[in-house]
Short mmCIF file of C-alpha atoms and ligand atoms in Angstrom, two decimals:
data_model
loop_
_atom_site.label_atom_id
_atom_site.label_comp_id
_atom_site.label_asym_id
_atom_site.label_seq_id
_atom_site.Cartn_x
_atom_site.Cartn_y
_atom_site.Cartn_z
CA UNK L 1 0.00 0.00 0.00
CA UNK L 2 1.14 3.27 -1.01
CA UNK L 3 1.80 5.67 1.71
CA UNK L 4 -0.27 8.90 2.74
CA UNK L 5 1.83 11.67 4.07
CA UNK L 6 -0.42 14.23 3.07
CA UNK L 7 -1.71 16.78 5.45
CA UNK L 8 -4.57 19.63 5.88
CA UNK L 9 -3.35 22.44 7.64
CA UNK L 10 -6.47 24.71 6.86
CA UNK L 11 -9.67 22.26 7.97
CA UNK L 12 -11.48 25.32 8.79
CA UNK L 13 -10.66 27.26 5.40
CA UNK L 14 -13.01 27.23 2.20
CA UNK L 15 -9.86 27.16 0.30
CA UNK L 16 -8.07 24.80 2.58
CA UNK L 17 -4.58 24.06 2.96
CA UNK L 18 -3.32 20.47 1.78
CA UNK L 19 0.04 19.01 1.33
CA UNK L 20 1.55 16.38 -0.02
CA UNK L 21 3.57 15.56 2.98
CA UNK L 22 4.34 17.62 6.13
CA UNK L 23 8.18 18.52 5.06
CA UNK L 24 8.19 22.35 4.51
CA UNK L 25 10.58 25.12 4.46
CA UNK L 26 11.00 27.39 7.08
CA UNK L 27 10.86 31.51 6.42
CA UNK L 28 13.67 33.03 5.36
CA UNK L 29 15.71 30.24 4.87
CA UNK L 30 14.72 29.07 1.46
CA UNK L 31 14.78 32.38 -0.55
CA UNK L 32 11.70 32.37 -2.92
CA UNK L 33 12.20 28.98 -3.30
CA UNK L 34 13.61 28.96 -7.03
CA UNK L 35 16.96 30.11 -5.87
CA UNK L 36 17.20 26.46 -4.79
CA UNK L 37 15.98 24.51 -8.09
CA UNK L 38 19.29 23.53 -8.52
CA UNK L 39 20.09 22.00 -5.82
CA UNK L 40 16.93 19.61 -5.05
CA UNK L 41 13.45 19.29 -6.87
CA UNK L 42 11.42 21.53 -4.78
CA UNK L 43 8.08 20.51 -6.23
CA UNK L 44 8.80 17.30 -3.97
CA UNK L 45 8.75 19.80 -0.89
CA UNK L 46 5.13 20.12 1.47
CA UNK L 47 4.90 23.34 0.87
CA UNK L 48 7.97 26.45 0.77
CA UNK L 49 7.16 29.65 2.85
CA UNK L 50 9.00 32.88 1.49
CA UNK L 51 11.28 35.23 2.85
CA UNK L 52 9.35 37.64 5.62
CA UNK L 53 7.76 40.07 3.22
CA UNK L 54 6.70 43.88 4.24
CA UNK L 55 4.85 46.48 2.18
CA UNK L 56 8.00 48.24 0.83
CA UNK L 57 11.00 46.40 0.20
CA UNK L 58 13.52 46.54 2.94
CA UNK L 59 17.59 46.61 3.35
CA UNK L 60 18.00 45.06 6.38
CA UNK L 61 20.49 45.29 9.17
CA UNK L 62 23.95 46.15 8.83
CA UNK L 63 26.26 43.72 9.01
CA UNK L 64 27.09 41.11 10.65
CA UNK L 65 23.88 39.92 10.38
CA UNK L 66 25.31 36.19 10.86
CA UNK L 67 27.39 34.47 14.08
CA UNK L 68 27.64 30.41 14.36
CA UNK L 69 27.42 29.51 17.96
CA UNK L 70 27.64 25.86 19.18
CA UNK L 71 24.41 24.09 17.97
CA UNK L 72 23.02 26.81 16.30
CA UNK L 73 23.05 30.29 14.34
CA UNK L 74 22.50 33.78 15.72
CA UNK L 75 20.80 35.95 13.08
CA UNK L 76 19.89 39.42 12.99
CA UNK L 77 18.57 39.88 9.12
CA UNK L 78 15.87 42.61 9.89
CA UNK L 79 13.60 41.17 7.28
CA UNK L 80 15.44 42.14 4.29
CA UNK L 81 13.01 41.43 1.25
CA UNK L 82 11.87 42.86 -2.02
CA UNK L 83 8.64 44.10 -0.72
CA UNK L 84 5.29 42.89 -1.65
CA UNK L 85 4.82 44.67 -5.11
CA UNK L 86 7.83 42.72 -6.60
CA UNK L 87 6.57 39.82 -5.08
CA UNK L 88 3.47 39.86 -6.83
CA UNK L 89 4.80 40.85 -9.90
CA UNK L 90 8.20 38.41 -10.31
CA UNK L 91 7.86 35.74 -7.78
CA UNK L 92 4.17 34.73 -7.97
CA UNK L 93 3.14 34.31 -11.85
CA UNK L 94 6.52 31.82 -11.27
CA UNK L 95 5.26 29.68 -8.27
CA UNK L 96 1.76 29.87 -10.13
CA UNK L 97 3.52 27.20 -12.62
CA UNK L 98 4.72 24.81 -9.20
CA UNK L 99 3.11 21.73 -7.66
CA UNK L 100 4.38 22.68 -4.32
CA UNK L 101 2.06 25.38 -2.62
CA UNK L 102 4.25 28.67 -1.66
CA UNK L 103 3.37 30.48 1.55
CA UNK L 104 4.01 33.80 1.95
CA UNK L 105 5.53 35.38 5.22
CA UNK L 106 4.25 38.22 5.65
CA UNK L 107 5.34 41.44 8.43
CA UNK L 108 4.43 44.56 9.29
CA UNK L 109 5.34 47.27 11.62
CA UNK L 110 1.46 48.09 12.47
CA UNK L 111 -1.57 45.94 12.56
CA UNK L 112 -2.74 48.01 9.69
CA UNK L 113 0.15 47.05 7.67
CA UNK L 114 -0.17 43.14 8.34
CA UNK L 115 -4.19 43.90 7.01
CA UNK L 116 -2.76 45.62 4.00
CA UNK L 117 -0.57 42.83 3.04
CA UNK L 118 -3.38 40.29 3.38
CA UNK L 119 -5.72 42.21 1.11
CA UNK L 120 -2.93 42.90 -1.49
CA UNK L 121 -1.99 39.02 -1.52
CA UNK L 122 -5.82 38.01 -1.72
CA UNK L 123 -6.67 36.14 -4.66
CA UNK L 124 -2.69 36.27 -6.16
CA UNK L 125 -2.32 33.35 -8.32
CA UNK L 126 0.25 31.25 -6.98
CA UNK L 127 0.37 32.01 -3.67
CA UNK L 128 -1.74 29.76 -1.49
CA UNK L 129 -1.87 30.77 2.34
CA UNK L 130 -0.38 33.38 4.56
CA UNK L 131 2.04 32.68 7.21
CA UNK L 132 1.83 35.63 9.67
CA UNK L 133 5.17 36.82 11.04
CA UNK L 134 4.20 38.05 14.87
CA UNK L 135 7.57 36.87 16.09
CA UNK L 136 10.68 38.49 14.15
CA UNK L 137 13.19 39.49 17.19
CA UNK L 138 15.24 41.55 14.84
CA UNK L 139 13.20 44.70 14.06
CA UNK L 140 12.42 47.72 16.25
CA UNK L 141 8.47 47.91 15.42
CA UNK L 142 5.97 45.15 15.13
CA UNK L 143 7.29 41.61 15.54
CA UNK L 144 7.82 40.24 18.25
CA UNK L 145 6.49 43.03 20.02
CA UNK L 146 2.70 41.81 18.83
CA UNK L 147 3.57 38.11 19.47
CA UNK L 148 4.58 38.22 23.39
CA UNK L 149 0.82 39.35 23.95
CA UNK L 150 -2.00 37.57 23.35
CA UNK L 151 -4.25 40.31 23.01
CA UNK L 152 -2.48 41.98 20.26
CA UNK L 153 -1.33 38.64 18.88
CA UNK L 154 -4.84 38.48 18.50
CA UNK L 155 -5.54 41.78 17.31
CA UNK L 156 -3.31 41.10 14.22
CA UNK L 157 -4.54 38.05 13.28
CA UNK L 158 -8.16 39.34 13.75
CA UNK L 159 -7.14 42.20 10.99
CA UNK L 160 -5.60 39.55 8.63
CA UNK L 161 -8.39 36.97 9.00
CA UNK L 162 -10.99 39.80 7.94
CA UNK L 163 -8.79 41.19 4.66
CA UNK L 164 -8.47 37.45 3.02
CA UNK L 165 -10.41 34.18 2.75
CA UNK L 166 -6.63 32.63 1.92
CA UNK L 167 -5.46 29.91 4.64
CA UNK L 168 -4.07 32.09 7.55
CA UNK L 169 -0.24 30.51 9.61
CA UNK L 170 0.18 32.49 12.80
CA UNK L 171 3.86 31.64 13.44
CA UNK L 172 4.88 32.41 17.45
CA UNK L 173 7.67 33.64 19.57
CA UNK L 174 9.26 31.98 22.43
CA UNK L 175 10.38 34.88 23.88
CA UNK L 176 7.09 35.24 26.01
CA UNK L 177 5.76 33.81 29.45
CA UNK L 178 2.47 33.03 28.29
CA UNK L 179 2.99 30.95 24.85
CA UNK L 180 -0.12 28.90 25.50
CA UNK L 181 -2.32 31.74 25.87
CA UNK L 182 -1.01 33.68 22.71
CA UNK L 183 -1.82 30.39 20.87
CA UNK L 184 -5.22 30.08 21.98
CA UNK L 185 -6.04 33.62 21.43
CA UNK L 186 -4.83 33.35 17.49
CA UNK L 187 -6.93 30.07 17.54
CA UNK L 188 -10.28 32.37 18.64
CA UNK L 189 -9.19 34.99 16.33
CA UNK L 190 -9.44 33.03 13.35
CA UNK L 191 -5.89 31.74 12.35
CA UNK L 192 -6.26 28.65 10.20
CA UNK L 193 -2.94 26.75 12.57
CA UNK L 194 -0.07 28.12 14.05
CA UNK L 195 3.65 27.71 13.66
CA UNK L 196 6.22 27.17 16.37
CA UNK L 197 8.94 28.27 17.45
CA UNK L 198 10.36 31.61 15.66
CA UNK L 199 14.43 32.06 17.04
CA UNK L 200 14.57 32.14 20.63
CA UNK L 201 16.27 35.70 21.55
CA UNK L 202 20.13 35.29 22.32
CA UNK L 203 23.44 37.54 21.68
CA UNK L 204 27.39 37.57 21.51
CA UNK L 205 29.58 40.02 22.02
CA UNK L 206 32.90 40.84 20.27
CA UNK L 207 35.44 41.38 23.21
CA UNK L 208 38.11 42.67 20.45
CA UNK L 209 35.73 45.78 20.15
CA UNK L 210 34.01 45.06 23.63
CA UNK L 211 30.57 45.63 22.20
CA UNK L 212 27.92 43.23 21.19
CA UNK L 213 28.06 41.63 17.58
CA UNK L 214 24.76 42.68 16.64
CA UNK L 215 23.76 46.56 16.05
CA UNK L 216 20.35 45.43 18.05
CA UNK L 217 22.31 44.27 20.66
CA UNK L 218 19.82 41.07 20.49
CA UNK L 219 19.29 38.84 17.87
CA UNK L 220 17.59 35.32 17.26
CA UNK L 221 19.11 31.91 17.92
CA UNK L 222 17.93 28.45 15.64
CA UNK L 223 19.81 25.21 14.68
CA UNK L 224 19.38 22.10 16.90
CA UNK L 225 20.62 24.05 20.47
CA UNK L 226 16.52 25.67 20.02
CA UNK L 227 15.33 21.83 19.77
CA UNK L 228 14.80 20.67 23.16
CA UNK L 229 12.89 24.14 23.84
CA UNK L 230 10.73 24.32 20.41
CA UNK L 231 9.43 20.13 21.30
CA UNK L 232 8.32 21.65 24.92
CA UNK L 233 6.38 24.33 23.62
CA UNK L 234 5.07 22.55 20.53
CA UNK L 235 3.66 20.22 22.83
CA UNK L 236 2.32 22.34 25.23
CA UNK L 237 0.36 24.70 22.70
CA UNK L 238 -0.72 21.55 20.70
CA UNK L 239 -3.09 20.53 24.33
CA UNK L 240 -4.98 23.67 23.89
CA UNK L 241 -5.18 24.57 20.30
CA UNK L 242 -7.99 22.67 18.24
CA UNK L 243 -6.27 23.82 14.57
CA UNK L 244 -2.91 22.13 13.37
CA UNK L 245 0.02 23.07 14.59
CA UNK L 246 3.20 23.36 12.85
CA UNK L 247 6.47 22.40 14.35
CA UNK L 248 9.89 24.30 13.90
CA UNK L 249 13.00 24.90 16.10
CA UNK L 250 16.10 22.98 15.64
CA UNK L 251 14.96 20.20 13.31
CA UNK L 252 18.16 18.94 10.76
CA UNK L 253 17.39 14.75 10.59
CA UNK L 254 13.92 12.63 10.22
CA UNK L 255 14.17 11.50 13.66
CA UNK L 256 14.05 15.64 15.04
CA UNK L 257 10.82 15.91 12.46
CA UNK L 258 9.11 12.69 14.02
CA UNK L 259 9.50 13.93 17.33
CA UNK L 260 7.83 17.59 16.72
CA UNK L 261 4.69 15.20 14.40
CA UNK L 262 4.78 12.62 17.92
CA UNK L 263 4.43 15.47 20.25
CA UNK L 264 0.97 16.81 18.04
CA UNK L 265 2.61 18.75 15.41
CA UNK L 266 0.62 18.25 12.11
CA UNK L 267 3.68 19.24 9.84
CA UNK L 268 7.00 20.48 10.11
CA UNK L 269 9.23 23.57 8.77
CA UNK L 270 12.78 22.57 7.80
CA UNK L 271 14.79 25.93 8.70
CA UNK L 272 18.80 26.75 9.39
CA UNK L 273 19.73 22.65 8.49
CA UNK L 274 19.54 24.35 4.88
CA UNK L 275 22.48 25.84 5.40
CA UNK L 276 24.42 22.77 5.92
CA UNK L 277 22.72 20.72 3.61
CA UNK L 278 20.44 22.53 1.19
CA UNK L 279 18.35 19.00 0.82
CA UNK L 280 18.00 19.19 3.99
CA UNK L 281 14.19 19.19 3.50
CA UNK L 282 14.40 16.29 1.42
CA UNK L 283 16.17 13.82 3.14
CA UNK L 284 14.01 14.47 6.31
CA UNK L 285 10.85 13.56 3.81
CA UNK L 286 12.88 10.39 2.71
CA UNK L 287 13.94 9.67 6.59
CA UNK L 288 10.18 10.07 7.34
CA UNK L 289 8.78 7.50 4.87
CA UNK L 290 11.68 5.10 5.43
CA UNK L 291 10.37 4.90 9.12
CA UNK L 292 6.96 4.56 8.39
CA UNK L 293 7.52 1.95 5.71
CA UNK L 294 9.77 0.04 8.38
CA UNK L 295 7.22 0.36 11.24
CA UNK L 296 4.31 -0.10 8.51
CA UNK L 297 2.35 3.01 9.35
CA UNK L 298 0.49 3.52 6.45
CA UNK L 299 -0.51 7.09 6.88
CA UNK L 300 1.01 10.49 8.36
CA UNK L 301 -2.28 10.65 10.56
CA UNK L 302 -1.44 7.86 12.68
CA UNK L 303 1.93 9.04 14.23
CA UNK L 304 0.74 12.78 14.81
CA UNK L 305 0.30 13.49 18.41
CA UNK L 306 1.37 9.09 18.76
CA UNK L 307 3.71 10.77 22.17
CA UNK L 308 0.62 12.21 23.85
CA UNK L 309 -0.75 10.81 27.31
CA UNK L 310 -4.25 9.61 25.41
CA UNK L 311 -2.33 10.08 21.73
CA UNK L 312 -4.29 13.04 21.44
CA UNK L 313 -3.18 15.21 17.97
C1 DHB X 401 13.99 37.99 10.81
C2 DHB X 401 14.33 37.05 11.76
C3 DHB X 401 13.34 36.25 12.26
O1 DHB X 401 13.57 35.27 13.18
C4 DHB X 401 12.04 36.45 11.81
O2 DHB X 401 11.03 35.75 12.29
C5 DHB X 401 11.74 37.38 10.88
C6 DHB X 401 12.74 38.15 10.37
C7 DHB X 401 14.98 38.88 10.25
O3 DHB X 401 15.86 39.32 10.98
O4 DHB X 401 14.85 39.20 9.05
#
């Protein structure tokens, strides 16, 4: 028997959200997706989510923007992108061609820019849900800033959810006391699933110059050191969410992706393992169906959530 990896990550959505199988790459990891045709066939991927978009383009940080630390990356980007016009108008009639569905990231400084980006993204040919950014640690407005509360984590989503009928991704922070209750206020607001974890907020400093590395002083930490954290919060926020949850933080073999799907997450996001290994994605998907075929689970269903007390997705 042929096995069924697919997944729907929108059961609540008109449009809905399915995928082939629950691999996926994580924001701003994977470009736009075709700056990677080369090295892997994408279309194989669950689904590709796009660099953390904002209504003009952006520049970034200065440099460094980059610092390997032991398990993991520091990164301080500040959502450098091509801003959303550009996106529509060279990235989209592309990915309108692809198999694999293309999420877009989107960020804003103000909950009236998240709401703008919804509505201009509505009905774009090619681009199939929204994944909404309320956890970048790396820019001075917005961000983060929305995602450590959950009544304005709920605000934003509230404003996105009313500007498009596409499938709506409210990806979460870490860096807040109360992740539980941010989830279940997206849930009530109308988000379609969540994501979890965004980079958990860290820093270095250069003791040549004495000052820290980053011009924000803080910046965000992934790569497996995040791992341990991202499985304890996945699983916590998958007990009191009732949409899918996605599962990100850390993950570079199958075995870190069937953890995240045993704990209750529904798919997974593939995000700084690129780096290494830019089929990174890919060989988890292979790892995945090697395990089920050897412990003859037939379909992705029956694993998801397998590590909970009453295997509860
Ligand atoms: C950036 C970093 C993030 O972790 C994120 O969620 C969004 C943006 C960045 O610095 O560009």
């Amino acid at each position: 028997m042929p096995l069924d990896l697919s997944v729907q990550l929108a059961p609540k959505n008109k449009k809905g959200l399915r995928l082939a199988n629950p691999v996926m790459t994580a924001s701003g990891t994977f470009g736009y997706g075709m700056e990677y045709s080369q090295a892997l066939d994408i279309q194989k991927l669950g689904a590709i989510i796009c660099k953390g978009t904002t209504l003009e383009p952006r520049e970034g940080n200065p440099q460094p923007r980059l610092v390997e630390t032991a398990g993991g990356v520091i990164n301080s980007i500040g959502l450098q992108n091509i801003g959303v016009k550009a996106l529509i108008k060279e990235k989209a009639p592309v990915w309108a061609k692809w198999r694999v569905p293309v999420i877009v990231n989107i960020a804003g400084d103000t909950i009236t820019e998240y709401a703008e980006l919804a509505k201009k993204l509505d009905g774009v040919k090619g681009v199939s849900g929204l994944e909404v950014n309320i956890s970048c640690p790396n820019v001075k407005a917005g961000g983060a800033l929305f995602g450590a509360n959950p009544d304005t984590a709920a605000a934003v989503t509230k404003a996105v959810r009313a500007a498009t009928s596409l499938p709506v991704i409210v990806k979460l922070t870490p860096n807040t006391g109360d992740i539980a209750g941010v989830a279940r206020a997206v849930a009530g607001a109308g988000a379609d699933a969540v994501s979890l974890i965004n980079s958990v907020k860290a820093m270095a400093i250069d003791i040549s110059r004495r000052r820290p590395v980053f011009s924000n002083v803080t910046a965000g930490l992934s790569g497996p050191a995040v791992k341990p954290i991202a499985m304890a919060l996945v699983y916590e926020v998958a007990g009191v969410v009732d949409i899918p949850v996605i599962g990100l933080g850390g993950i570079a073999t199958a075995a870190d992706a069937l953890e995240f799907i045993m704990a209750g997450a529904s798919a997974v996001q593939v995000g700084s393992a690129t780096y290494r290994n830019p089929r990174a994605a890919l060989d988890i998907l292979e790892g995945i169906e090697w395990f089920m075929a050897k412990d003859g689970i037939n379909k992705l269903a029956g694993i998801i959530g397998a590590a909970r007390p009453a295997g509860k997705a």
